[in-house]
Short mmCIF file of C-alpha atoms in Angstrom, two decimals:
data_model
loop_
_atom_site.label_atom_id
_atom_site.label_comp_id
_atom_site.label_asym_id
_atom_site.label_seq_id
_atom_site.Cartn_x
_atom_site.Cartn_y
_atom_site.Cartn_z
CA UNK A 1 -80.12 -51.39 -9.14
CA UNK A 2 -76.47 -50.45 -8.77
CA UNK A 3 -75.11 -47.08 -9.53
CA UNK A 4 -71.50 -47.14 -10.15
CA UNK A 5 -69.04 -43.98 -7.95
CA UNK A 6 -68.24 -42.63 -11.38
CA UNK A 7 -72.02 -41.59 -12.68
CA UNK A 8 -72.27 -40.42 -9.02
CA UNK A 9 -69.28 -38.57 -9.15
CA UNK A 10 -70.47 -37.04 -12.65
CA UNK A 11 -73.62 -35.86 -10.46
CA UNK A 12 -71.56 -33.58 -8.60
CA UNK A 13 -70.00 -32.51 -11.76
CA UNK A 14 -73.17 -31.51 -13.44
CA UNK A 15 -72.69 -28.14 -11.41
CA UNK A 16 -69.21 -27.89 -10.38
CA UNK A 17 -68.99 -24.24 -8.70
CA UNK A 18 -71.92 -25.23 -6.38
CA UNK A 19 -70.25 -28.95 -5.44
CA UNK A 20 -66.94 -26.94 -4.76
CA UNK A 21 -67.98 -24.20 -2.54
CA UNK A 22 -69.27 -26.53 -0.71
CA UNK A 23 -66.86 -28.64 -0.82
CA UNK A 24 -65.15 -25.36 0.43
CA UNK A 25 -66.43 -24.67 3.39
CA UNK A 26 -65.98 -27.78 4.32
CA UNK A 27 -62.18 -27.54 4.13
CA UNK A 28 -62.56 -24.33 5.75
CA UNK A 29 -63.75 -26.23 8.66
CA UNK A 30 -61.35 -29.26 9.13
CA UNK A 31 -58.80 -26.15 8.68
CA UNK A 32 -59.97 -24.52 10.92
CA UNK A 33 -60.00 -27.18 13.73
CA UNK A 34 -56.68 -28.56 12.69
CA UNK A 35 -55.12 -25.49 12.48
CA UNK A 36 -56.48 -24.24 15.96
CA UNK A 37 -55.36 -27.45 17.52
CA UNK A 38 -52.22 -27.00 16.36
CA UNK A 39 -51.85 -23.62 17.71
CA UNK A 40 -52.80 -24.31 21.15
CA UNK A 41 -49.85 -27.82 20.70
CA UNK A 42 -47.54 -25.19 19.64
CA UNK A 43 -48.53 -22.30 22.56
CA UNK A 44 -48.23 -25.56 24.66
CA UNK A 45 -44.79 -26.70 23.72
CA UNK A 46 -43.95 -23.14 23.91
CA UNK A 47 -44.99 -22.71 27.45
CA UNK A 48 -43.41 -26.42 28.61
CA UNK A 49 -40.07 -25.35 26.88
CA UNK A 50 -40.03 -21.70 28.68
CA UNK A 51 -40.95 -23.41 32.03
CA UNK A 52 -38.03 -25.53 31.70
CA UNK A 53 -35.81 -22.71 30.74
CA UNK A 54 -37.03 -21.30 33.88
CA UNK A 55 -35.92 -24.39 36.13
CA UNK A 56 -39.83 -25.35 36.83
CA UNK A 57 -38.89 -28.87 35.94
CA UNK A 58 -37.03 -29.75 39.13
CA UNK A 59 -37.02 -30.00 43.16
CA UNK A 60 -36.42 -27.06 45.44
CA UNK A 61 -35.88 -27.83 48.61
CA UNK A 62 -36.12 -24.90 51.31
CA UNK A 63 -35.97 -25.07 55.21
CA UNK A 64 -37.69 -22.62 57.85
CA UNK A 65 -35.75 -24.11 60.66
CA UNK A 66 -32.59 -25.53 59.32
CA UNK A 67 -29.46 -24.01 57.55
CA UNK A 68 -28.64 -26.01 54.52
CA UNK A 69 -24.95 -26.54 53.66
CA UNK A 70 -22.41 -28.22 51.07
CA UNK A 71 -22.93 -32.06 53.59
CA UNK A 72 -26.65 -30.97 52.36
CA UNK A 73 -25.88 -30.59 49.01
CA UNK A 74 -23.83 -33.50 48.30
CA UNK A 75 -26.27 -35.93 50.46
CA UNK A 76 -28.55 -34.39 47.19
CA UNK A 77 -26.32 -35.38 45.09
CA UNK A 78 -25.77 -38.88 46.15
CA UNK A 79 -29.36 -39.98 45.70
CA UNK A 80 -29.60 -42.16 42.79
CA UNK A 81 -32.34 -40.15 41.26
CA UNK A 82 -30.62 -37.18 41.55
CA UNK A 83 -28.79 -36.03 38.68
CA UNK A 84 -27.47 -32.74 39.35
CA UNK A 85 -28.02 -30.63 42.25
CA UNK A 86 -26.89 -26.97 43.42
CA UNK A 87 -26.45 -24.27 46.23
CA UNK A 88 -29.27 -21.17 45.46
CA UNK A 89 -29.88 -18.07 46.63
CA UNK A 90 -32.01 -14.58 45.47
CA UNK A 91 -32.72 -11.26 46.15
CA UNK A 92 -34.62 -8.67 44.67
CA UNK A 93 -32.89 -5.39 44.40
CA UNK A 94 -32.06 -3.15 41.71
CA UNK A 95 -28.73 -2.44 39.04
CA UNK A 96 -27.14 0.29 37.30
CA UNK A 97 -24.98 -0.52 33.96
CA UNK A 98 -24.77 2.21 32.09
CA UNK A 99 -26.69 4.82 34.03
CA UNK A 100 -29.49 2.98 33.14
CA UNK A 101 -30.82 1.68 36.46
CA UNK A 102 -33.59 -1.72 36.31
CA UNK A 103 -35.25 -3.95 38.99
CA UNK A 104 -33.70 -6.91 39.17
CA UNK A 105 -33.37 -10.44 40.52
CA UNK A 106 -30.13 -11.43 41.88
CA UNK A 107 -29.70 -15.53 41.69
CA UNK A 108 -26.56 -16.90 43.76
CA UNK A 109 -25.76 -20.16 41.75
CA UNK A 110 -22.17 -21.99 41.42
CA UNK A 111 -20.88 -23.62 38.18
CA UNK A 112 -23.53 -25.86 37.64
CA UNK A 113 -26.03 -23.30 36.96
CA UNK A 114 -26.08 -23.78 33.03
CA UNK A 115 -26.94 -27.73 33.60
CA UNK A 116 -29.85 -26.47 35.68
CA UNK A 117 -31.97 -24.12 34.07
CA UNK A 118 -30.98 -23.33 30.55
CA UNK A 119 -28.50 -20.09 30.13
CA UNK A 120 -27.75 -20.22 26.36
CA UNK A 121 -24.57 -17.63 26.17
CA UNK A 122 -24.69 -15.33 23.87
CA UNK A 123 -21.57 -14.02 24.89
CA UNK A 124 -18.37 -14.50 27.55
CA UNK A 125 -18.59 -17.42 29.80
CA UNK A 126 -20.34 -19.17 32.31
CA UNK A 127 -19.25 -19.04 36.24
CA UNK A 128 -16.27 -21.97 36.78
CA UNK A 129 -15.85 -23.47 40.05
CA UNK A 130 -12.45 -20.60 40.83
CA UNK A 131 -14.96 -18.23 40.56
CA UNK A 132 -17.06 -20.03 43.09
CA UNK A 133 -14.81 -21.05 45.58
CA UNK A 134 -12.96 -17.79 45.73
CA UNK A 135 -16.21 -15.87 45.74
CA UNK A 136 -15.47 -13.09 42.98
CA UNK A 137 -17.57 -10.13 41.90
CA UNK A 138 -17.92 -11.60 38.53
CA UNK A 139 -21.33 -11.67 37.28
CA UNK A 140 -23.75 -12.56 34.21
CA UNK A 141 -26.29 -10.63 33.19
CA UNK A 142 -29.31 -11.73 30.34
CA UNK A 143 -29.75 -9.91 26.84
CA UNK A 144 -32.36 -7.47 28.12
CA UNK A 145 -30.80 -5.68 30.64
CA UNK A 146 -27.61 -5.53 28.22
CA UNK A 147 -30.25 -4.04 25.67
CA UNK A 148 -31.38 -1.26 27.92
CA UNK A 149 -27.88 -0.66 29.48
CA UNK A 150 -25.65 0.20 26.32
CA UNK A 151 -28.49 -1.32 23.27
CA UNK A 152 -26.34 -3.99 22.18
CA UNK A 153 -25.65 -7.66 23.49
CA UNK A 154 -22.26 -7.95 24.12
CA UNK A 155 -21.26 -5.99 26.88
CA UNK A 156 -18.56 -8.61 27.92
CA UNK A 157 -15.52 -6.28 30.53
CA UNK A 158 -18.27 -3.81 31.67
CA UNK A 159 -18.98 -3.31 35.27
CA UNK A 160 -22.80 -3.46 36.97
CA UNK A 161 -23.13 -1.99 40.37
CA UNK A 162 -25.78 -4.02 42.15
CA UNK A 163 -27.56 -3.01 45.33
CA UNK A 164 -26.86 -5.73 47.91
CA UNK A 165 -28.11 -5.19 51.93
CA UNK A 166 -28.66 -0.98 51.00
CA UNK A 167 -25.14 -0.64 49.71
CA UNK A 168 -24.34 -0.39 45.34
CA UNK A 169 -21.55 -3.59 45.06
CA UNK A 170 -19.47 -3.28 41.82
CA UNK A 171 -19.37 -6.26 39.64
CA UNK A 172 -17.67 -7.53 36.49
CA UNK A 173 -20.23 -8.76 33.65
CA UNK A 174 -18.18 -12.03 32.21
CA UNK A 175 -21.06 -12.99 30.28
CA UNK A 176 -24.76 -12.14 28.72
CA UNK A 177 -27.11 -15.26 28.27
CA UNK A 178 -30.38 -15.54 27.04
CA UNK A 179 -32.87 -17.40 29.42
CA UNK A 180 -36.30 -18.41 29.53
CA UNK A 181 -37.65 -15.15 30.71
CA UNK A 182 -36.84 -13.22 27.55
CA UNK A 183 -40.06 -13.72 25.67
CA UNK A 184 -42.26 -12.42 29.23
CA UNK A 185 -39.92 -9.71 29.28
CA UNK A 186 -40.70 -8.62 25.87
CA UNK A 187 -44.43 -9.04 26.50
CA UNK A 188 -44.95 -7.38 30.17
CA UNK A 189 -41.90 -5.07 29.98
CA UNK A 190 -40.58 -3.38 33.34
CA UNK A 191 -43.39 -6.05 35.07
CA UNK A 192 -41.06 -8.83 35.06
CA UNK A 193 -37.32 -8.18 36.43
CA UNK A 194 -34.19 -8.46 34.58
CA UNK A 195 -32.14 -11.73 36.10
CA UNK A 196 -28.50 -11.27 37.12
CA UNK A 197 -26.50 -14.34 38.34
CA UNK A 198 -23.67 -14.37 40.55
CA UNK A 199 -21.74 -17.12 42.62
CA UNK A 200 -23.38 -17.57 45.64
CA UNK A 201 -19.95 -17.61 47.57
CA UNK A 202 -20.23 -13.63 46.65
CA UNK A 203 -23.36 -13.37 47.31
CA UNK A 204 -22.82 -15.34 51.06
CA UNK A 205 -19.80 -12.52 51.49
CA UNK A 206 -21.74 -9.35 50.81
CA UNK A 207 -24.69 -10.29 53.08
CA UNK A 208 -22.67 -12.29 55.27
CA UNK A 209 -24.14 -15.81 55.38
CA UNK A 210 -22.86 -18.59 55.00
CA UNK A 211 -25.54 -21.23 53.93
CA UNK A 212 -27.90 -21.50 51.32
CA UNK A 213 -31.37 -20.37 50.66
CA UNK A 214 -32.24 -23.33 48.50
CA UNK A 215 -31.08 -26.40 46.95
CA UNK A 216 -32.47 -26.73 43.17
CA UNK A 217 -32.67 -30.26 42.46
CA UNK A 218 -32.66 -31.74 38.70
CA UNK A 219 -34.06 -35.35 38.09
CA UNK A 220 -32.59 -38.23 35.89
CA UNK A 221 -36.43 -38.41 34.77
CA UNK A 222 -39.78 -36.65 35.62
CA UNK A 223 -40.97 -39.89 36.72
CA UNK A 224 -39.01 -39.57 39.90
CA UNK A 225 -40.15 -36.49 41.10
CA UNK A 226 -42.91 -37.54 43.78
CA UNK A 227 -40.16 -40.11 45.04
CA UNK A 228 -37.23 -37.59 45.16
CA UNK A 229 -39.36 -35.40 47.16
CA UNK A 230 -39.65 -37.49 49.75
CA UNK A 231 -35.82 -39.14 49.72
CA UNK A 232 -34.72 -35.98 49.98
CA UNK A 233 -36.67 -34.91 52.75
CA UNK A 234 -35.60 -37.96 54.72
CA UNK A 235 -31.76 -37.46 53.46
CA UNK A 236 -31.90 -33.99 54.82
CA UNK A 237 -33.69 -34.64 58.47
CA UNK A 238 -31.25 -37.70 59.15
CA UNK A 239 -28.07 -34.77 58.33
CA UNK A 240 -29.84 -32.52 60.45
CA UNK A 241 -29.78 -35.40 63.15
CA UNK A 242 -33.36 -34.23 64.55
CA UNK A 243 -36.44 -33.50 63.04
CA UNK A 244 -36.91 -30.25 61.19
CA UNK A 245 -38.92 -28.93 58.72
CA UNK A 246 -37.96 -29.49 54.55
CA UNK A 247 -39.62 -28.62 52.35
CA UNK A 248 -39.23 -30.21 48.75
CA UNK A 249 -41.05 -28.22 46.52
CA UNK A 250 -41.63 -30.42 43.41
CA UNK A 251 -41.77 -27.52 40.22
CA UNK A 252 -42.99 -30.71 38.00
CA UNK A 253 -46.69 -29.95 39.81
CA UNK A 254 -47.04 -26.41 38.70
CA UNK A 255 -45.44 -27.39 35.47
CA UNK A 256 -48.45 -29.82 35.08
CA UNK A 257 -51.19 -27.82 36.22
CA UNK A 258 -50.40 -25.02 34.09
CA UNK A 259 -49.80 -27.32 31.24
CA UNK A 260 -53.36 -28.79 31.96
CA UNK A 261 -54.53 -24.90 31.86
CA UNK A 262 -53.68 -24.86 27.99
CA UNK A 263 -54.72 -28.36 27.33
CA UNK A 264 -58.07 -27.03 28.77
CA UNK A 265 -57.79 -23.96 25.99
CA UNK A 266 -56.90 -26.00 23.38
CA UNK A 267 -59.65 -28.57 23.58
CA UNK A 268 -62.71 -25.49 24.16
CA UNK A 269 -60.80 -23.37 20.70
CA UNK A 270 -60.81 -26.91 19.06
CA UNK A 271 -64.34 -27.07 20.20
CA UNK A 272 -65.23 -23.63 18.92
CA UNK A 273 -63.55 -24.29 15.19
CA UNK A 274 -65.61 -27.74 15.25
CA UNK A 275 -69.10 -25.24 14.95
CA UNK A 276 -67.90 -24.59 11.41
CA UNK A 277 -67.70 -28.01 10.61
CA UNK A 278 -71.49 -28.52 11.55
CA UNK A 279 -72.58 -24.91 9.80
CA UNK A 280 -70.76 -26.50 6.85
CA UNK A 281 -73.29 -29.49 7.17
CA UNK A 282 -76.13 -27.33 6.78
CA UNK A 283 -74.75 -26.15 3.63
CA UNK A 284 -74.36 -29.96 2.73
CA UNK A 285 -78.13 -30.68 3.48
CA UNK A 286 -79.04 -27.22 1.68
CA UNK A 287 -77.11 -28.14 -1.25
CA UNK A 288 -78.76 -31.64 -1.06
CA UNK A 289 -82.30 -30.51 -1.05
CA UNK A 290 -81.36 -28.31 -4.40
CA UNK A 291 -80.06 -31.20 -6.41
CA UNK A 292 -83.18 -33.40 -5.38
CA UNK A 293 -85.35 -30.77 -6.55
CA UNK A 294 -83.26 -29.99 -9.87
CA UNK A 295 -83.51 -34.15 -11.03
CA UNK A 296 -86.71 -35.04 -10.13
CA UNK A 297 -87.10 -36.09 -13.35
CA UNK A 298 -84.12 -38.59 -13.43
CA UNK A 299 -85.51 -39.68 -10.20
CA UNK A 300 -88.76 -41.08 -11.81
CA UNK A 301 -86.97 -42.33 -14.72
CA UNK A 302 -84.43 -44.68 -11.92
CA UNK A 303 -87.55 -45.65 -10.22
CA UNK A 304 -89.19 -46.61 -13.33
CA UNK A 305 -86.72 -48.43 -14.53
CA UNK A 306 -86.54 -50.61 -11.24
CA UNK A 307 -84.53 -48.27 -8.90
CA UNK A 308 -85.80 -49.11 -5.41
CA UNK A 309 -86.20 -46.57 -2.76
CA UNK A 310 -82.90 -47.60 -1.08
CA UNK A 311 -80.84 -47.11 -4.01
CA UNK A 312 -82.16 -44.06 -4.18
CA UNK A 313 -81.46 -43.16 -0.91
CA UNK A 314 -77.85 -44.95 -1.18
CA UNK A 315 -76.77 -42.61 -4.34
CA UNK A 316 -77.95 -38.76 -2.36
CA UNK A 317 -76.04 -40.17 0.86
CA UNK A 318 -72.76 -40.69 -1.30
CA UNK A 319 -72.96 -37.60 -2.80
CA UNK A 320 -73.19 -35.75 0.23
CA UNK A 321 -70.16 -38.47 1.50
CA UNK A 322 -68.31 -37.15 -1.24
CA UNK A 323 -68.57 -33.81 -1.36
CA UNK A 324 -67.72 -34.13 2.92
CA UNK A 325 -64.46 -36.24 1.83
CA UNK A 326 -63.27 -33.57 -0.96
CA UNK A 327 -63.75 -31.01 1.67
CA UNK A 328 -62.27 -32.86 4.61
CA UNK A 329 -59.11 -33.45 1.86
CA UNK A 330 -58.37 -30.15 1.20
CA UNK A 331 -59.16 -28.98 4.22
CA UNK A 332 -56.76 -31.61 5.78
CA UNK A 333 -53.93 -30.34 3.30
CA UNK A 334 -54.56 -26.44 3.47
CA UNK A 335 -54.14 -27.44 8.21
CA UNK A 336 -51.06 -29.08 7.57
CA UNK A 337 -49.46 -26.33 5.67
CA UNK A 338 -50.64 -23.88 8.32
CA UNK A 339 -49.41 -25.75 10.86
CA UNK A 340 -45.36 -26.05 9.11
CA UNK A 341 -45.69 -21.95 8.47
CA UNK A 342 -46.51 -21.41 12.23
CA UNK A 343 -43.85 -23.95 13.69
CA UNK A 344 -41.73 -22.55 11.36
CA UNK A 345 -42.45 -18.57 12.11
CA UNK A 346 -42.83 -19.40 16.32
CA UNK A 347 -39.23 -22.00 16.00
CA UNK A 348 -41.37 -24.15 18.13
CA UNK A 349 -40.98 -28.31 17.09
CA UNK A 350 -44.32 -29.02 18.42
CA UNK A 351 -45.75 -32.56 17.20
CA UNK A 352 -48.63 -32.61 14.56
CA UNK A 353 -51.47 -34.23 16.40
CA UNK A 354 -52.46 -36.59 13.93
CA UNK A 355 -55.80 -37.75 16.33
CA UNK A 356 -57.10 -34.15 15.57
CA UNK A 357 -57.20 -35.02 11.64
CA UNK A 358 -58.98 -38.08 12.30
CA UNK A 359 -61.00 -36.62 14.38
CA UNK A 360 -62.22 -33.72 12.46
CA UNK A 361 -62.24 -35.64 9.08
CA UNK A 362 -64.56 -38.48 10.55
CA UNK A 363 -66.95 -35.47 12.31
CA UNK A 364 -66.82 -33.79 8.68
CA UNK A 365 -67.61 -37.26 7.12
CA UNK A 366 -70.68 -37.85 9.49
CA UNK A 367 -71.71 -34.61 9.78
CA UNK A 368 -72.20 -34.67 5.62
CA UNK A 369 -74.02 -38.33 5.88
CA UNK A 370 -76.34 -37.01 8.37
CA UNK A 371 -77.24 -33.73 7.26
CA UNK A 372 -77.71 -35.67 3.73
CA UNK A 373 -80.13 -38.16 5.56
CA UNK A 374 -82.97 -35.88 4.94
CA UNK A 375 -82.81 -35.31 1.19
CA UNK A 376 -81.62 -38.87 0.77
CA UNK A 377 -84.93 -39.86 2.24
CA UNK A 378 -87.20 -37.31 0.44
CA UNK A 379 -85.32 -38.25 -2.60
CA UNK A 380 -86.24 -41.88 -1.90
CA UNK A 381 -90.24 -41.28 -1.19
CA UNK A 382 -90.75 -39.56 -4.37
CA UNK A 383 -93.34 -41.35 -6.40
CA UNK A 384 -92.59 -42.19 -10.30
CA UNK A 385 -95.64 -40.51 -11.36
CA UNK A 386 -95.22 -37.14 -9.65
CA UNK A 387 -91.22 -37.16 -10.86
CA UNK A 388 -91.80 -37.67 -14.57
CA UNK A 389 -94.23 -34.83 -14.51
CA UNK A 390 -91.56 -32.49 -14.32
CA UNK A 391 -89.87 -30.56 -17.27
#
C-alpha cells in the first residue's frame, strides 16, 4: 500500500504547533553547531591574521657565537626562497611622551619593516633607507601608546624620550601605526608592552654595536619554510667560514601549533552544540510515540484495508524524516545568518565551512530516523482488532 508525501505531510499538519516546536528545536540545534563552528573558524582566522601581523609567519635566524652582518643579510636575501629579509634588533625598556611614561619594546628594523610584519600607518611615514643609513633618532610609535601619551592618534612632530643602556635618548615620532598587538593590548592592558620601532643603525649607535641581533626572514610561500631553515643555516656557516652555531627559528611551527590549539576548541564546542541535536531527537521520538497513540484508529483502518506492517513502519519513519529536515532547514538558514552578523561585527573574512552543514544536517536527519525507529515499529505491531477499538 503506498502512501503518497502529501497525506504524510498533512499528518504533520493535523497539529501544527506540536510538528513546529519540534521542528524547532531541531533548528535550534543545527544552529547551534553551525553557528559554534563558525565562531571558533572566525576566532581562528582571527588568531592566524594577528600572528601574521606579529611576524610569526617567517624565519628568525639568531647566533650565540657569531655576529651577523649586512654579507649575512644579503646571502638571506639571495636564496631563491627568500623573499624579503631584514637586520633586527630589541630591547625592553621604558618611554615617556607626554609625561606619560609606559613599558615598552624597542624593535631596530630598516625600511623594509612594513613588508615584514604588517604596520598599517595611521599616520606620518614609514622609516626610508636615509633614515637607515644615516642612523637618525626618528622613530614610530603604535596607536596605544599615542592614546595614553596625548589621547589622540596623530601625534606626528612630537618627541619620545626612550631609555636606551640607563640613559633617556630623545626621539622624533614620524609616524603612529597600528600593528597586530593592538587587540592583546586592549585585552591584557599594561601586561603586554607598547612597541616602538626605530632604525637599527640608531639603535647600533646608542648601544654601540655594530651587528645585528636577528635576521627576520619572510618566505615566497609557507611551503618553504622547513627548507629555508636549513639553506640558511648552511648559507650562514659557509660566510662564517667555520662552523658556528645558527639558529633558524621557523615562526610557521608555533603558528601551527597554536592554530591546532583552536582547531582542538573548535571541534570539542562543535561537539558540545551537537548534544542538542540528539536532546532534540528525544523530542522527535516523544513526539512520535504521541501521534501513534492519537491515530490508532487510522492505524487499524490502513491495516484493514491491506496496509502491511512495513508501510506502516515506512509512513512514522518519514514523518519523523520530515519534521528532522524542516528543522535541519531552518536551522541551516537561522547559522548562516549568524555567521554573516558575526564576520560582519568581528571584520574577520573567515570561510563558511560548508562540511559543518552537512555534517550537522545529516546527524539531525539520522538522529530523527532513529529516534523514530521505535514508534515506527510499535506503530507497525499494532494489531487491527485492538486499533479499531479505539474512539
Amino acid at each position: 500500500m503506498y502512501i503518497g508525501i502529501g497525506k504524510i505531510f498533512g499528518g504533520l499538519m493535523r497539529n501544527r504547533a506540536r510538528t513546529f516546536l519540534t521542528a524547532g528545536g531541531i533548528a535550534i540545534g543545527v544552529a547551534s553547531v553551525i553557528t559554534v563552528s563558525s565562531v571558533g573558524n572566525i576566532g581562528k582566522e582571527a588568531i592566524n591574521r594577528q600572528m601574521s601581523d606579529m611576524g610569526m609567519d617567517s624565519v628568525v635566524i639568531t647566533s650565540s657565537d657569531y655576529d651577523l652582518w649586512e654579507d649575512e643579510l644579503e646571502a638571506v636575501r639571495s636564496i631563491p626562497c627568500v623573499e624579503n629579509a631584514m637586520p633586527m634588533m630589541n630591547c625592553y625598556t621604558k618611554t615617556t611622551i607626554h609625561e606619560t611614561t609606559a613599558p615598552t619594546m624597542v624593535w631596530g628594523v630598516n625600511e623594509d619593516a612594513g613588508e615584514i610584519i604588517r604596520l598599517d600607518v595611521l599616520h606620518g611615514r614609514m622609516f626610508n633607507r636615509g633614515d637607515v643609513i644615516g642612523g637618525e633618532r626618528v622613530c614610530i610609535v603604535d596607536e596605544q601608546l599615542a592614546l595614553n601619551g596625548y589621547k589622540r592618534e596623530n601625534i606626528v612632530g612630537k618627541t619620545a624620550n626612550i631609555t636606551i643602556n640607563g640613559s633617556e635618548e630623545e626621539f622624533l615620532i614620524i609616524g603612529v601605526v597600528s600593528n597586530g598587538v593592538n587587540i592583546l593590548q586592549n585585552m591584557f592592558g599594561d601586561l603586554v608592552p607598547a612597541f616602538v620601532y626605530v632604525p637599527y643603525t640608531s639603535l647600533n649607535n646608542e648601544i654601540s654595536a655594530y651587528s645585528f641581533d636577528e635576521i627576520t626572514v619572510k618566505l615566497t610561500d609557507e611551503k618553504y619554510a622547513d627548507t629555508a631553515e636549513r639553506k640558511i643555516s648552511r648559507v650562514v656557516s659557509c660566510l662564517a667560514d667555520e662552523t658556528v652555531e645558527v639558529d633558524a627559528e621557523n615562526l610557521f611551527r608555533q603558528k601551527s601549533h597554536l592554530t591546532g590549539i583552536a582547531d582542538t576548541v573548535s571541534v570539542g564546542l562543535t561537539a558540545i552544540g551537537g548534544i542538542s541535536l540528539a536532546v532534540s531527537g528525544l523530542s522527535v521520538m516523544t513526539v512520535m510515540l504521541t501521534t501513534v497513540r492519537e491515530r490508532r484508529r487510522e492505524i487499524g483502518i490502513k491495516k484493514s484495508l491491506g496496509a502491511r506492517n512495513i508501510d506502516i513502519m515506512a509512513e512514522f519513519l518519514t514523518e519523523s524524516a520530515l519534521i528532522s529536515l524542516i528543522g535541519s532547514f531552518f536551522g541551516t538558514v537561522a547559522g548562516l545568518v549568524l555567521f554573516y552578523c558575526a564576520r560582519l561585527l568581528t571584520g574577520v573574512n573567515a570561510p563558511f565551512d560548508v562540511v559543518t552543514v552537512i555534517i550537522a544536517v545529516l546527524f539531525s536527519l539520522l538522529s530523527g530516523v532513529l529516534f523514530g525507529v521505535y514508534p515506527a515499529f510499535k506503530a507497525s505491531k499494532m494489531k487491527p482488532v485492538d486499533a479499531l477499538r479505539e474512539e
